[in-house]
Rosetta silent file (secondary structure, phi, psi, omega in degrees, C-alpha in Angstrom):
SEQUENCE: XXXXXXXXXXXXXXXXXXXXXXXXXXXXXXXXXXXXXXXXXXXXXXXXXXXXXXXXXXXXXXXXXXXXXXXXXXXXXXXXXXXXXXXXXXXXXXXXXXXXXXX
SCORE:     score description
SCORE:     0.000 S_00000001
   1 L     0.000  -36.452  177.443   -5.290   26.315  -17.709 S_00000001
   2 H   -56.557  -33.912  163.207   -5.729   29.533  -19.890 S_00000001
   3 H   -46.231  -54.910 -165.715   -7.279   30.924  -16.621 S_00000001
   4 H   -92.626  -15.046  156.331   -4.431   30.559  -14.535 S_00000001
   5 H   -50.093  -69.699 -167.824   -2.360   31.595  -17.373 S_00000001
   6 H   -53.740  -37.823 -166.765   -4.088   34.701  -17.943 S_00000001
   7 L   -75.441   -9.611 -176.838   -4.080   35.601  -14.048 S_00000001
   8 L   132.507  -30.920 -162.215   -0.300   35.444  -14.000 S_00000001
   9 L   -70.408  125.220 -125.145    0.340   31.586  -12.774 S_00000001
  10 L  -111.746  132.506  157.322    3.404   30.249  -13.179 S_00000001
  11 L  -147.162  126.669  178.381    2.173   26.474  -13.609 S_00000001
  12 E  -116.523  139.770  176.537    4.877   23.569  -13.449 S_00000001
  13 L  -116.902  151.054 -151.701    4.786   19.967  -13.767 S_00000001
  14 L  -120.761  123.650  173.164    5.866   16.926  -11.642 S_00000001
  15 E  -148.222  174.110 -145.067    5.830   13.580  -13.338 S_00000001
  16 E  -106.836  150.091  169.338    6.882    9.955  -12.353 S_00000001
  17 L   -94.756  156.136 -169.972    9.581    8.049  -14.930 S_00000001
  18 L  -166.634  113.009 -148.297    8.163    4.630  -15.630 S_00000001
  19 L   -85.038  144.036 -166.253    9.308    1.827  -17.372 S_00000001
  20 L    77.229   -7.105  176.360    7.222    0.977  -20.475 S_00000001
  21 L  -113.479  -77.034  168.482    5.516    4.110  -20.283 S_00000001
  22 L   -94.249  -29.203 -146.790    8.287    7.257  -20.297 S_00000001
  23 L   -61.151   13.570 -177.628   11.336    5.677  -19.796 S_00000001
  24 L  -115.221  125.580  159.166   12.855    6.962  -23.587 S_00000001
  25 H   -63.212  -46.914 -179.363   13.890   10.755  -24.268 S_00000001
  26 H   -75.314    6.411  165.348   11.933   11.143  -26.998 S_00000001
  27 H   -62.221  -53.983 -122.809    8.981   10.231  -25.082 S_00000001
  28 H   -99.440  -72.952 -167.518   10.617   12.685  -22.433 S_00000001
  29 H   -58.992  -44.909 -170.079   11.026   15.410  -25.221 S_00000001
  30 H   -71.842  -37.601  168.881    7.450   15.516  -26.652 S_00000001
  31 H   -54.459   -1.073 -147.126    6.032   15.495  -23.370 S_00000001
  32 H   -90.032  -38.344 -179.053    8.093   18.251  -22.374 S_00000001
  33 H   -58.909  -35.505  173.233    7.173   19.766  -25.611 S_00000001
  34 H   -80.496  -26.667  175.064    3.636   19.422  -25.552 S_00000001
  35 H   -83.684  -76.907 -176.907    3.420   20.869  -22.054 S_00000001
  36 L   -39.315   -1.318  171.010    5.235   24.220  -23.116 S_00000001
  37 L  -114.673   21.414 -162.103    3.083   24.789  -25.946 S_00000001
  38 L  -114.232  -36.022 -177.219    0.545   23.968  -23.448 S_00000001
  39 L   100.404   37.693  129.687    2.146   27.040  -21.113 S_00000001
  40 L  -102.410 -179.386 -145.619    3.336   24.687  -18.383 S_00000001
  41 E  -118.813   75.267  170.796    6.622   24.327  -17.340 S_00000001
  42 L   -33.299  105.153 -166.164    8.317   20.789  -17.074 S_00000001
  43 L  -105.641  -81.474 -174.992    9.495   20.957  -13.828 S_00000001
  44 L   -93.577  142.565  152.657   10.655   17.445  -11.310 S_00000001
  45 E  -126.724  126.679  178.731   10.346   14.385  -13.295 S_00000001
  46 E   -85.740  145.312  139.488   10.621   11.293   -9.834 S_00000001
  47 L   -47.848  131.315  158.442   12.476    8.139   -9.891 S_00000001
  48 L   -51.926  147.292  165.055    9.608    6.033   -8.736 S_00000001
  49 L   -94.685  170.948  178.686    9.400    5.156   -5.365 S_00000001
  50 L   -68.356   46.477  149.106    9.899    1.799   -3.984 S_00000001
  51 L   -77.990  168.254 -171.814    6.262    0.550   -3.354 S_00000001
  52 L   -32.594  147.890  147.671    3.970   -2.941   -3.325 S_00000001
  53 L    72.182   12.712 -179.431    3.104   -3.486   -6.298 S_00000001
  54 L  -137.496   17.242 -173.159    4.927   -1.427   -8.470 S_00000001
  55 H   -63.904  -50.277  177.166    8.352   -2.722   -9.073 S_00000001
  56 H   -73.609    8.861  157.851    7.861   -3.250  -12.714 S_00000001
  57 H   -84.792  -10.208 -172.878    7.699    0.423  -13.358 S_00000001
  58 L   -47.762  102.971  132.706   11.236    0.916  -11.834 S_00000001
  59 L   -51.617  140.071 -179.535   14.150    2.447  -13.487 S_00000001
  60 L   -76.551  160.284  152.213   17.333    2.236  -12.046 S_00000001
  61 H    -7.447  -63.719 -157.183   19.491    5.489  -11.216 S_00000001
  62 H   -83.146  -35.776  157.001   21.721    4.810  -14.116 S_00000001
  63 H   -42.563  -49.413 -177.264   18.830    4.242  -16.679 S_00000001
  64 H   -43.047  -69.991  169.916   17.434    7.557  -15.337 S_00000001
  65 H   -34.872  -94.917 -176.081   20.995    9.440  -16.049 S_00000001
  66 H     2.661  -86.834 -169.337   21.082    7.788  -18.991 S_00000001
  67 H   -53.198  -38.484  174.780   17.674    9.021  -20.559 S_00000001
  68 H   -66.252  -17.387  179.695   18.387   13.092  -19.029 S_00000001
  69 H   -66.502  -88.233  177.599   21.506   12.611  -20.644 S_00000001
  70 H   -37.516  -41.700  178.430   20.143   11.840  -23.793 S_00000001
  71 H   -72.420  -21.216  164.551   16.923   14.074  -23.640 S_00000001
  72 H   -43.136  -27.175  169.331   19.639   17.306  -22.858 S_00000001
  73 L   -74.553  -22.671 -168.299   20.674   16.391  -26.526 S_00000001
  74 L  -121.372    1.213 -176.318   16.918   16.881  -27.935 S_00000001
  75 L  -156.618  149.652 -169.650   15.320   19.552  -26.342 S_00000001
  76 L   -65.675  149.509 -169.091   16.544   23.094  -25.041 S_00000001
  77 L   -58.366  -31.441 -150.164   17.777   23.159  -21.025 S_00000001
  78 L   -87.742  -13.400 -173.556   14.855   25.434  -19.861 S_00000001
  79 L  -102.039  -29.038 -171.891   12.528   22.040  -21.173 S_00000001
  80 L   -60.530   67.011  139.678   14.630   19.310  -19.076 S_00000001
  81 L    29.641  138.925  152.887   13.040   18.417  -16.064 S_00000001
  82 L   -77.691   71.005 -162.975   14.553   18.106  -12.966 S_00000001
  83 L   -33.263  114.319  170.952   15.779   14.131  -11.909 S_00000001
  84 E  -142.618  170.687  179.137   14.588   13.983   -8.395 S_00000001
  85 E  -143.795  148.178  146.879   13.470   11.148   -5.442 S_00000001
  86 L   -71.254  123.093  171.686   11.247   11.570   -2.440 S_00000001
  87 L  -147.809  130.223 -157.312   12.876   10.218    0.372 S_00000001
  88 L   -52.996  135.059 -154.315   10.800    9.840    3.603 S_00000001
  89 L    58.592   -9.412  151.057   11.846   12.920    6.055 S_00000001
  90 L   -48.762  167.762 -176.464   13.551   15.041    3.827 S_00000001
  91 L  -109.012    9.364 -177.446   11.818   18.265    4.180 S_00000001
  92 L  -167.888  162.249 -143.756   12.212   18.546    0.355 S_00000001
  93 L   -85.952  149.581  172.104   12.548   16.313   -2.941 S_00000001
  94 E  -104.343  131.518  173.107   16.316   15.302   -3.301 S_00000001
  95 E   -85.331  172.712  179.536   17.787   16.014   -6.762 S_00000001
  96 L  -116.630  150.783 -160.536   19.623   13.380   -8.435 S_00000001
  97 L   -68.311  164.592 -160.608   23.138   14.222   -9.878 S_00000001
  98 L  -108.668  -44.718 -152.605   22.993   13.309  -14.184 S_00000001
  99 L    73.377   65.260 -164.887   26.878   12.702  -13.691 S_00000001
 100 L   -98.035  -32.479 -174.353   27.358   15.010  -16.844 S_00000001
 101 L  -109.504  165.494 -166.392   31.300   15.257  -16.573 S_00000001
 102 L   -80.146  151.823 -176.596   33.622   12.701  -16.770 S_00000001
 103 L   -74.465    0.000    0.000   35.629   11.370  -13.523 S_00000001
C-alpha cells in the first residue's frame, strides 16, 4: 500500500455490514480508524445483499441507520463511510438515506 501511496493513489475502501461481525459503531469506528492510519479512505460500507446462504449476516435498514447514526457520534465525518446497497441494474451503488432529521 505504501507504493500506491507514494505514487499518488487515492485508495478507498468498500466493506459489507454483517451481523456478529461489524454490526456495532465502535467496531465501525476502529475499523475506520485503523484504515486511515493505514492511508486508506473508508469509503461505501453495503447492506448485505439478499443471497443463499447468508441471511444470518443481515441487518435490517433501520439497524444500519441506527449504527451510522451512532458511529457519526465517534469518529470525524470525513471517517464515516457511505450506507449503500447494490441493486441489480442500477448502473451505480444506491445510497441509503441515515434519516438524520426528524419528520
Amino acid at each position: 500500500m505504501s507504493s500506491l501511496r507514494a505514487a499518488g493513489i487515492t485508495l478507498l475502501n468498500q466493506s459489507v455490514l454483517l451481523r456478529g461481525v461489524n454490526d456495532n459503531a465502535q467496531t465501525l469506528a476502529n475499523l475506520s480508524n485503523a484504515l486511515f492510519d493505514a492511508g486508506v479512505m473508508p469509503y461505501y460500507l453495503h447492506v448485505l445483499d439478499k443471497v443463499q446462504g447468508a441471511a444470518h449476516f443481515m441487518v435490517s435498514d433501520d439497524e444500519a441507520r441506527h449504527i451510522m447514526r451512532e458511529l457519526l457520534t465517534l469518529v470525524s465525518g470525513y471517517m464515516v463511510p457511505k450506507l449503500a446497497r447494490e441493486i441489480g441494474g442500477e448502473p451505480s451503488k444506491t445510497p441509503l438515506d441515515l434519516q438524520l432529521r426528524q419528520q
